[in-house]
Amino acid sequence: MREALRALEEMARPGVGIEAFDEADVRFHVALVRASGNEAMHLVMQALRQAVARHLLEYLRARPDLEAALSRLVDEHAAILAAVERSHPGLAAGLVQEHSRGFYLPRAEGG
């Protein structure tokens, strides 16, 4: 979980650029999947990591309020990591589902 925490810290760094945030975001997700011990899911994540990174860059570049979007993503990632670290798999799964839906399905507020 150390790699996920380092990635989260990078995403939360004041003034982080979009590209650095994007790289850290992908590292965060890959680290969580790796920590799950699910080798099949890890292979899927490795195969999808470029597509996920590209989608995130497009999403971030389109945000009218980038700071709010970055802050929301950091908060969601922090909650997921906390649930995993506290061994609350049901909560972690629910948070991941919310995070994914919120990211891939447009929100009324514009994303």
mmCIF file of N, CA and C in Angstrom:
data_model
loop_
_atom_site.group_PDB
_atom_site.id
_atom_site.type_symbol
_atom_site.label_atom_id
_atom_site.label_comp_id
_atom_site.label_asym_id
_atom_site.label_seq_id
_atom_site.Cartn_x
_atom_site.Cartn_y
_atom_site.Cartn_z
ATOM 1 N N MET A 1 0.816 -1.199 0.000
ATOM 2 C CA MET A 1 0.000 0.000 0.000
ATOM 3 C C MET A 1 0.857 1.259 0.000
ATOM 4 N N ARG A 2 2.144 1.058 0.213
ATOM 5 C CA ARG A 2 3.046 2.212 0.237
ATOM 6 C C ARG A 2 3.021 2.977 -1.089
ATOM 7 N N GLU A 3 3.005 2.238 -2.207
ATOM 8 C CA GLU A 3 2.988 2.891 -3.522
ATOM 9 C C GLU A 3 1.695 3.673 -3.726
ATOM 10 N N ALA A 4 0.577 3.140 -3.273
ATOM 11 C CA ALA A 4 -0.702 3.858 -3.388
ATOM 12 C C ALA A 4 -0.656 5.141 -2.558
ATOM 13 N N LEU A 5 -0.086 5.067 -1.372
ATOM 14 C CA LEU A 5 0.028 6.256 -0.526
ATOM 15 C C LEU A 5 0.939 7.300 -1.164
ATOM 16 N N ARG A 6 2.068 6.868 -1.710
ATOM 17 C CA ARG A 6 2.972 7.818 -2.388
ATOM 18 C C ARG A 6 2.275 8.484 -3.570
ATOM 19 N N ALA A 7 1.517 7.710 -4.321
ATOM 20 C CA ALA A 7 0.791 8.270 -5.459
ATOM 21 C C ALA A 7 -0.260 9.277 -4.977
ATOM 22 N N LEU A 8 -0.961 8.939 -3.901
ATOM 23 C CA LEU A 8 -1.962 9.847 -3.344
ATOM 24 C C LEU A 8 -1.310 11.147 -2.869
ATOM 25 N N GLU A 9 -0.173 11.039 -2.229
ATOM 26 C CA GLU A 9 0.548 12.237 -1.777
ATOM 27 C C GLU A 9 0.941 13.118 -2.956
ATOM 28 N N GLU A 10 1.351 12.508 -4.053
ATOM 29 C CA GLU A 10 1.701 13.272 -5.253
ATOM 30 C C GLU A 10 0.469 13.978 -5.811
ATOM 31 N N MET A 11 -0.663 13.277 -5.856
ATOM 32 C CA MET A 11 -1.894 13.890 -6.367
ATOM 33 C C MET A 11 -2.327 15.068 -5.489
ATOM 34 N N ALA A 12 -2.068 14.976 -4.191
ATOM 35 C CA ALA A 12 -2.505 16.005 -3.248
ATOM 36 C C ALA A 12 -1.517 17.165 -3.130
ATOM 37 N N ARG A 13 -0.373 17.051 -3.781
ATOM 38 C CA ARG A 13 0.654 18.096 -3.680
ATOM 39 C C ARG A 13 0.114 19.404 -4.240
ATOM 40 N N PRO A 14 0.219 20.496 -3.478
ATOM 41 C CA PRO A 14 -0.257 21.796 -3.983
ATOM 42 C C PRO A 14 0.445 22.157 -5.295
ATOM 43 N N GLY A 15 -0.349 22.613 -6.241
ATOM 44 C CA GLY A 15 0.197 23.036 -7.520
ATOM 45 C C GLY A 15 0.563 21.909 -8.461
ATOM 46 N N VAL A 16 0.153 20.680 -8.151
ATOM 47 C CA VAL A 16 0.479 19.554 -9.018
ATOM 48 C C VAL A 16 -0.090 19.812 -10.415
ATOM 49 N N GLY A 17 0.700 19.518 -11.425
ATOM 50 C CA GLY A 17 0.241 19.689 -12.796
ATOM 51 C C GLY A 17 -0.656 18.544 -13.227
ATOM 52 N N ILE A 18 -1.375 18.771 -14.286
ATOM 53 C CA ILE A 18 -2.311 17.760 -14.770
ATOM 54 C C ILE A 18 -1.593 16.465 -15.132
ATOM 55 N N GLU A 19 -0.464 16.573 -15.825
ATOM 56 C CA GLU A 19 0.255 15.368 -16.251
ATOM 57 C C GLU A 19 0.780 14.582 -15.053
ATOM 58 N N ALA A 20 1.321 15.289 -14.052
ATOM 59 C CA ALA A 20 1.830 14.619 -12.855
ATOM 60 C C ALA A 20 0.683 13.967 -12.084
ATOM 61 N N PHE A 21 -0.452 14.659 -12.006
ATOM 62 C CA PHE A 21 -1.620 14.095 -11.339
ATOM 63 C C PHE A 21 -2.061 12.827 -12.064
ATOM 64 N N ASP A 22 -2.097 12.905 -13.378
ATOM 65 C CA ASP A 22 -2.511 11.775 -14.201
ATOM 66 C C ASP A 22 -1.615 10.563 -13.957
ATOM 67 N N GLU A 23 -0.319 10.768 -13.970
ATOM 68 C CA GLU A 23 0.627 9.666 -13.720
ATOM 69 C C GLU A 23 0.418 9.060 -12.340
ATOM 70 N N ALA A 24 0.263 9.927 -11.337
ATOM 71 C CA ALA A 24 0.067 9.451 -9.969
ATOM 72 C C ALA A 24 -1.260 8.702 -9.840
ATOM 73 N N ASP A 25 -2.296 9.187 -10.519
ATOM 74 C CA ASP A 25 -3.594 8.523 -10.484
ATOM 75 C C ASP A 25 -3.492 7.096 -11.003
ATOM 76 N N VAL A 26 -2.814 6.919 -12.122
ATOM 77 C CA VAL A 26 -2.662 5.575 -12.686
ATOM 78 C C VAL A 26 -1.858 4.698 -11.731
ATOM 79 N N ARG A 27 -0.768 5.237 -11.155
ATOM 80 C CA ARG A 27 0.027 4.468 -10.190
ATOM 81 C C ARG A 27 -0.816 4.060 -8.993
ATOM 82 N N PHE A 28 -1.682 4.953 -8.534
ATOM 83 C CA PHE A 28 -2.563 4.671 -7.402
ATOM 84 C C PHE A 28 -3.461 3.467 -7.707
ATOM 85 N N HIS A 29 -4.118 3.510 -8.843
ATOM 86 C CA HIS A 29 -5.040 2.432 -9.199
ATOM 87 C C HIS A 29 -4.309 1.107 -9.428
ATOM 88 N N VAL A 30 -3.169 1.159 -10.079
ATOM 89 C CA VAL A 30 -2.384 -0.057 -10.305
ATOM 90 C C VAL A 30 -1.932 -0.637 -8.966
ATOM 91 N N ALA A 31 -1.498 0.217 -8.048
ATOM 92 C CA ALA A 31 -1.045 -0.251 -6.731
ATOM 93 C C ALA A 31 -2.179 -0.916 -5.956
ATOM 94 N N LEU A 32 -3.372 -0.340 -6.011
ATOM 95 C CA LEU A 32 -4.512 -0.949 -5.313
ATOM 96 C C LEU A 32 -4.843 -2.318 -5.887
ATOM 97 N N VAL A 33 -4.842 -2.408 -7.204
ATOM 98 C CA VAL A 33 -5.147 -3.696 -7.832
ATOM 99 C C VAL A 33 -4.062 -4.710 -7.495
ATOM 100 N N ARG A 34 -2.805 -4.290 -7.543
ATOM 101 C CA ARG A 34 -1.701 -5.192 -7.205
ATOM 102 C C ARG A 34 -1.841 -5.686 -5.769
ATOM 103 N N ALA A 35 -2.214 -4.793 -4.861
ATOM 104 C CA ALA A 35 -2.350 -5.159 -3.451
ATOM 105 C C ALA A 35 -3.499 -6.133 -3.214
ATOM 106 N N SER A 36 -4.456 -6.154 -4.117
ATOM 107 C CA SER A 36 -5.593 -7.058 -3.951
ATOM 108 C C SER A 36 -5.191 -8.521 -4.103
ATOM 109 N N GLY A 37 -4.071 -8.742 -4.784
ATOM 110 C CA GLY A 37 -3.622 -10.101 -5.013
ATOM 111 C C GLY A 37 -4.328 -10.780 -6.174
ATOM 112 N N ASN A 38 -5.208 -10.067 -6.842
ATOM 113 C CA ASN A 38 -5.944 -10.617 -7.978
ATOM 114 C C ASN A 38 -5.093 -10.418 -9.236
ATOM 115 N N GLU A 39 -4.357 -11.459 -9.608
ATOM 116 C CA GLU A 39 -3.429 -11.350 -10.734
ATOM 117 C C GLU A 39 -4.145 -11.065 -12.045
ATOM 118 N N ALA A 40 -5.309 -11.657 -12.248
ATOM 119 C CA ALA A 40 -6.053 -11.410 -13.487
ATOM 120 C C ALA A 40 -6.443 -9.938 -13.593
ATOM 121 N N MET A 41 -6.936 -9.371 -12.489
ATOM 122 C CA MET A 41 -7.317 -7.964 -12.498
ATOM 123 C C MET A 41 -6.097 -7.075 -12.695
ATOM 124 N N HIS A 42 -4.968 -7.468 -12.117
ATOM 125 C CA HIS A 42 -3.735 -6.700 -12.294
ATOM 126 C C HIS A 42 -3.342 -6.670 -13.765
ATOM 127 N N LEU A 43 -3.446 -7.803 -14.449
ATOM 128 C CA LEU A 43 -3.126 -7.853 -15.881
ATOM 129 C C LEU A 43 -4.092 -6.980 -16.690
ATOM 130 N N VAL A 44 -5.366 -7.002 -16.324
ATOM 131 C CA VAL A 44 -6.348 -6.155 -17.005
ATOM 132 C C VAL A 44 -5.994 -4.682 -16.790
ATOM 133 N N MET A 45 -5.660 -4.324 -15.561
ATOM 134 C CA MET A 45 -5.315 -2.933 -15.266
ATOM 135 C C MET A 45 -4.075 -2.503 -16.041
ATOM 136 N N GLN A 46 -3.094 -3.374 -16.134
ATOM 137 C CA GLN A 46 -1.882 -3.045 -16.900
ATOM 138 C C GLN A 46 -2.248 -2.796 -18.362
ATOM 139 N N ALA A 47 -3.142 -3.605 -18.904
ATOM 140 C CA ALA A 47 -3.544 -3.447 -20.298
ATOM 141 C C ALA A 47 -4.339 -2.154 -20.518
ATOM 142 N N LEU A 48 -5.084 -1.738 -19.506
ATOM 143 C CA LEU A 48 -5.944 -0.551 -19.636
ATOM 144 C C LEU A 48 -5.305 0.747 -19.176
ATOM 145 N N ARG A 49 -4.139 0.680 -18.572
ATOM 146 C CA ARG A 49 -3.589 1.872 -17.917
ATOM 147 C C ARG A 49 -3.416 3.056 -18.856
ATOM 148 N N GLN A 50 -3.014 2.841 -20.113
ATOM 149 C CA GLN A 50 -2.854 3.964 -21.045
ATOM 150 C C GLN A 50 -4.203 4.588 -21.400
ATOM 151 N N ALA A 51 -5.210 3.750 -21.595
ATOM 152 C CA ALA A 51 -6.539 4.264 -21.916
ATOM 153 C C ALA A 51 -7.103 5.063 -20.741
ATOM 154 N N VAL A 52 -6.899 4.553 -19.537
ATOM 155 C CA VAL A 52 -7.369 5.257 -18.342
ATOM 156 C C VAL A 52 -6.650 6.597 -18.211
ATOM 157 N N ALA A 53 -5.336 6.594 -18.418
ATOM 158 C CA ALA A 53 -4.550 7.830 -18.306
ATOM 159 C C ALA A 53 -5.014 8.854 -19.337
ATOM 160 N N ARG A 54 -5.245 8.416 -20.553
ATOM 161 C CA ARG A 54 -5.682 9.323 -21.623
ATOM 162 C C ARG A 54 -7.060 9.906 -21.286
ATOM 163 N N HIS A 55 -7.959 9.059 -20.799
ATOM 164 C CA HIS A 55 -9.303 9.531 -20.442
ATOM 165 C C HIS A 55 -9.224 10.563 -19.311
ATOM 166 N N LEU A 56 -8.388 10.296 -18.320
ATOM 167 C CA LEU A 56 -8.253 11.237 -17.205
ATOM 168 C C LEU A 56 -7.700 12.575 -17.685
ATOM 169 N N LEU A 57 -6.699 12.551 -18.547
ATOM 170 C CA LEU A 57 -6.153 13.811 -19.068
ATOM 171 C C LEU A 57 -7.236 14.622 -19.777
ATOM 172 N N GLU A 58 -8.017 13.970 -20.602
ATOM 173 C CA GLU A 58 -9.095 14.657 -21.316
ATOM 174 C C GLU A 58 -10.110 15.235 -20.326
ATOM 175 N N TYR A 59 -10.450 14.436 -19.322
ATOM 176 C CA TYR A 59 -11.396 14.872 -18.294
ATOM 177 C C TYR A 59 -10.875 16.117 -17.570
ATOM 178 N N LEU A 60 -9.620 16.063 -17.139
ATOM 179 C CA LEU A 60 -9.057 17.177 -16.380
ATOM 180 C C LEU A 60 -8.911 18.428 -17.224
ATOM 181 N N ARG A 61 -8.495 18.267 -18.443
ATOM 182 C CA ARG A 61 -8.317 19.428 -19.331
ATOM 183 C C ARG A 61 -9.647 20.119 -19.621
ATOM 184 N N ALA A 62 -10.746 19.416 -19.533
ATOM 185 C CA ALA A 62 -12.062 19.979 -19.823
ATOM 186 C C ALA A 62 -12.727 20.614 -18.602
ATOM 187 N N ARG A 63 -12.126 20.488 -17.417
ATOM 188 C CA ARG A 63 -12.748 20.993 -16.194
ATOM 189 C C ARG A 63 -12.633 22.507 -16.118
ATOM 190 N N PRO A 64 -13.759 23.185 -15.949
ATOM 191 C CA PRO A 64 -13.706 24.638 -15.775
ATOM 192 C C PRO A 64 -13.087 25.018 -14.424
ATOM 193 N N ASP A 65 -13.277 24.185 -13.413
ATOM 194 C CA ASP A 65 -12.683 24.435 -12.107
ATOM 195 C C ASP A 65 -11.766 23.258 -11.780
ATOM 196 N N LEU A 66 -10.564 23.306 -12.312
ATOM 197 C CA LEU A 66 -9.624 22.197 -12.181
ATOM 198 C C LEU A 66 -9.310 21.884 -10.725
ATOM 199 N N GLU A 67 -9.097 22.899 -9.920
ATOM 200 C CA GLU A 67 -8.743 22.670 -8.511
ATOM 201 C C GLU A 67 -9.826 21.885 -7.781
ATOM 202 N N ALA A 68 -11.081 22.201 -8.041
ATOM 203 C CA ALA A 68 -12.179 21.481 -7.396
ATOM 204 C C ALA A 68 -12.211 20.021 -7.858
ATOM 205 N N ALA A 69 -11.971 19.798 -9.146
ATOM 206 C CA ALA A 69 -11.969 18.430 -9.674
ATOM 207 C C ALA A 69 -10.833 17.623 -9.063
ATOM 208 N N LEU A 70 -9.639 18.212 -8.981
ATOM 209 C CA LEU A 70 -8.491 17.517 -8.394
ATOM 210 C C LEU A 70 -8.745 17.214 -6.923
ATOM 211 N N SER A 71 -9.293 18.173 -6.222
ATOM 212 C CA SER A 71 -9.579 17.995 -4.798
ATOM 213 C C SER A 71 -10.582 16.868 -4.583
ATOM 214 N N ARG A 72 -11.628 16.832 -5.403
ATOM 215 C CA ARG A 72 -12.646 15.780 -5.284
ATOM 216 C C ARG A 72 -12.029 14.406 -5.533
ATOM 217 N N LEU A 73 -11.191 14.300 -6.570
ATOM 218 C CA LEU A 73 -10.553 13.020 -6.873
ATOM 219 C C LEU A 73 -9.614 12.585 -5.751
ATOM 220 N N VAL A 74 -8.858 13.510 -5.200
ATOM 221 C CA VAL A 74 -7.956 13.182 -4.083
ATOM 222 C C VAL A 74 -8.766 12.701 -2.886
ATOM 223 N N ASP A 75 -9.853 13.387 -2.580
ATOM 224 C CA ASP A 75 -10.690 12.981 -1.449
ATOM 225 C C ASP A 75 -11.264 11.576 -1.660
ATOM 226 N N GLU A 76 -11.715 11.296 -2.872
ATOM 227 C CA GLU A 76 -12.259 9.970 -3.163
ATOM 228 C C GLU A 76 -11.181 8.897 -3.042
ATOM 229 N N HIS A 77 -10.003 9.181 -3.573
ATOM 230 C CA HIS A 77 -8.895 8.223 -3.472
ATOM 231 C C HIS A 77 -8.499 7.995 -2.010
ATOM 232 N N ALA A 78 -8.452 9.063 -1.236
ATOM 233 C CA ALA A 78 -8.079 8.948 0.182
ATOM 234 C C ALA A 78 -9.082 8.080 0.935
ATOM 235 N N ALA A 79 -10.354 8.246 0.641
ATOM 236 C CA ALA A 79 -11.386 7.438 1.310
ATOM 237 C C ALA A 79 -11.254 5.970 0.930
ATOM 238 N N ILE A 80 -10.983 5.703 -0.341
ATOM 239 C CA ILE A 80 -10.798 4.315 -0.795
ATOM 240 C C ILE A 80 -9.599 3.697 -0.093
ATOM 241 N N LEU A 81 -8.481 4.399 -0.083
ATOM 242 C CA LEU A 81 -7.266 3.873 0.544
ATOM 243 C C LEU A 81 -7.487 3.638 2.038
ATOM 244 N N ALA A 82 -8.163 4.549 2.712
ATOM 245 C CA ALA A 82 -8.436 4.382 4.142
ATOM 246 C C ALA A 82 -9.282 3.132 4.390
ATOM 247 N N ALA A 83 -10.275 2.899 3.549
ATOM 248 C CA ALA A 83 -11.124 1.712 3.719
ATOM 249 C C ALA A 83 -10.313 0.437 3.513
ATOM 250 N N VAL A 84 -9.433 0.443 2.530
ATOM 251 C CA VAL A 84 -8.588 -0.733 2.277
ATOM 252 C C VAL A 84 -7.647 -0.961 3.454
ATOM 253 N N GLU A 85 -7.005 0.100 3.911
ATOM 254 C CA GLU A 85 -6.053 -0.026 5.019
ATOM 255 C C GLU A 85 -6.722 -0.481 6.307
ATOM 256 N N ARG A 86 -7.987 -0.140 6.486
ATOM 257 C CA ARG A 86 -8.724 -0.537 7.696
ATOM 258 C C ARG A 86 -9.440 -1.878 7.521
ATOM 259 N N SER A 87 -9.149 -2.538 6.405
ATOM 260 C CA SER A 87 -9.730 -3.862 6.117
ATOM 261 C C SER A 87 -11.256 -3.844 6.094
ATOM 262 N N HIS A 88 -11.799 -2.873 5.371
ATOM 263 C CA HIS A 88 -13.241 -2.775 5.160
ATOM 264 C C HIS A 88 -13.530 -2.976 3.672
ATOM 265 N N PRO A 89 -13.486 -4.242 3.212
ATOM 266 C CA PRO A 89 -13.626 -4.484 1.781
ATOM 267 C C PRO A 89 -14.965 -4.047 1.193
ATOM 268 N N GLY A 90 -16.040 -4.209 1.934
ATOM 269 C CA GLY A 90 -17.348 -3.787 1.429
ATOM 270 C C GLY A 90 -17.404 -2.285 1.216
ATOM 271 N N LEU A 91 -16.908 -1.546 2.186
ATOM 272 C CA LEU A 91 -16.866 -0.092 2.062
ATOM 273 C C LEU A 91 -15.960 0.312 0.911
ATOM 274 N N ALA A 92 -14.784 -0.300 0.825
ATOM 275 C CA ALA A 92 -13.840 0.022 -0.257
ATOM 276 C C ALA A 92 -14.481 -0.241 -1.614
ATOM 277 N N ALA A 93 -15.144 -1.371 -1.753
ATOM 278 C CA ALA A 93 -15.787 -1.712 -3.027
ATOM 279 C C ALA A 93 -16.860 -0.686 -3.389
ATOM 280 N N GLY A 94 -17.654 -0.283 -2.404
ATOM 281 C CA GLY A 94 -18.685 0.722 -2.656
ATOM 282 C C GLY A 94 -18.093 2.053 -3.061
ATOM 283 N N LEU A 95 -17.009 2.442 -2.401
ATOM 284 C CA LEU A 95 -16.354 3.705 -2.735
ATOM 285 C C LEU A 95 -15.731 3.661 -4.134
ATOM 286 N N VAL A 96 -15.149 2.524 -4.491
ATOM 287 C CA VAL A 96 -14.580 2.380 -5.835
ATOM 288 C C VAL A 96 -15.695 2.472 -6.873
ATOM 289 N N GLN A 97 -16.812 1.843 -6.583
ATOM 290 C CA GLN A 97 -17.938 1.887 -7.520
ATOM 291 C C GLN A 97 -18.437 3.322 -7.694
ATOM 292 N N GLU A 98 -18.605 4.039 -6.594
ATOM 293 C CA GLU A 98 -19.023 5.447 -6.662
ATOM 294 C C GLU A 98 -18.020 6.283 -7.430
ATOM 295 N N HIS A 99 -16.735 6.074 -7.137
ATOM 296 C CA HIS A 99 -15.659 6.812 -7.789
ATOM 297 C C HIS A 99 -15.698 6.562 -9.296
ATOM 298 N N SER A 100 -15.845 5.325 -9.688
ATOM 299 C CA SER A 100 -15.870 4.982 -11.113
ATOM 300 C C SER A 100 -17.100 5.576 -11.801
ATOM 301 N N ARG A 101 -18.235 5.448 -11.168
ATOM 302 C CA ARG A 101 -19.453 6.025 -11.755
ATOM 303 C C ARG A 101 -19.348 7.539 -11.866
ATOM 304 N N GLY A 102 -18.833 8.168 -10.837
ATOM 305 C CA GLY A 102 -18.696 9.620 -10.847
ATOM 306 C C GLY A 102 -17.707 10.108 -11.889
ATOM 307 N N PHE A 103 -16.739 9.274 -12.196
ATOM 308 C CA PHE A 103 -15.716 9.660 -13.163
ATOM 309 C C PHE A 103 -16.175 9.390 -14.591
ATOM 310 N N TYR A 104 -16.769 8.238 -14.821
ATOM 311 C CA TYR A 104 -17.130 7.849 -16.182
ATOM 312 C C TYR A 104 -18.522 8.283 -16.599
ATOM 313 N N LEU A 105 -19.386 8.593 -15.636
ATOM 314 C CA LEU A 105 -20.727 9.074 -15.962
ATOM 315 C C LEU A 105 -20.795 10.545 -15.593
ATOM 316 N N PRO A 106 -21.183 11.397 -16.524
ATOM 317 C CA PRO A 106 -21.217 12.843 -16.237
ATOM 318 C C PRO A 106 -22.143 13.171 -15.075
ATOM 319 N N ARG A 107 -21.714 14.138 -14.285
ATOM 320 C CA ARG A 107 -22.533 14.616 -13.169
ATOM 321 C C ARG A 107 -23.286 15.862 -13.621
ATOM 322 N N ALA A 108 -24.328 16.167 -12.910
ATOM 323 C CA ALA A 108 -25.121 17.358 -13.235
ATOM 324 C C ALA A 108 -24.288 18.619 -13.157
ATOM 325 N N GLU A 109 -23.248 18.613 -12.286
ATOM 326 C CA GLU A 109 -22.429 19.810 -12.101
ATOM 327 C C GLU A 109 -21.369 19.946 -13.195
ATOM 328 N N GLY A 110 -21.342 19.034 -14.151
ATOM 329 C CA GLY A 110 -20.409 19.172 -15.254
ATOM 330 C C GLY A 110 -19.257 18.206 -15.177
ATOM 331 N N GLY A 111 -19.306 17.201 -14.337
ATOM 332 C CA GLY A 111 -18.255 16.198 -14.359
ATOM 333 C C GLY A 111 -17.864 15.749 -13.075
#
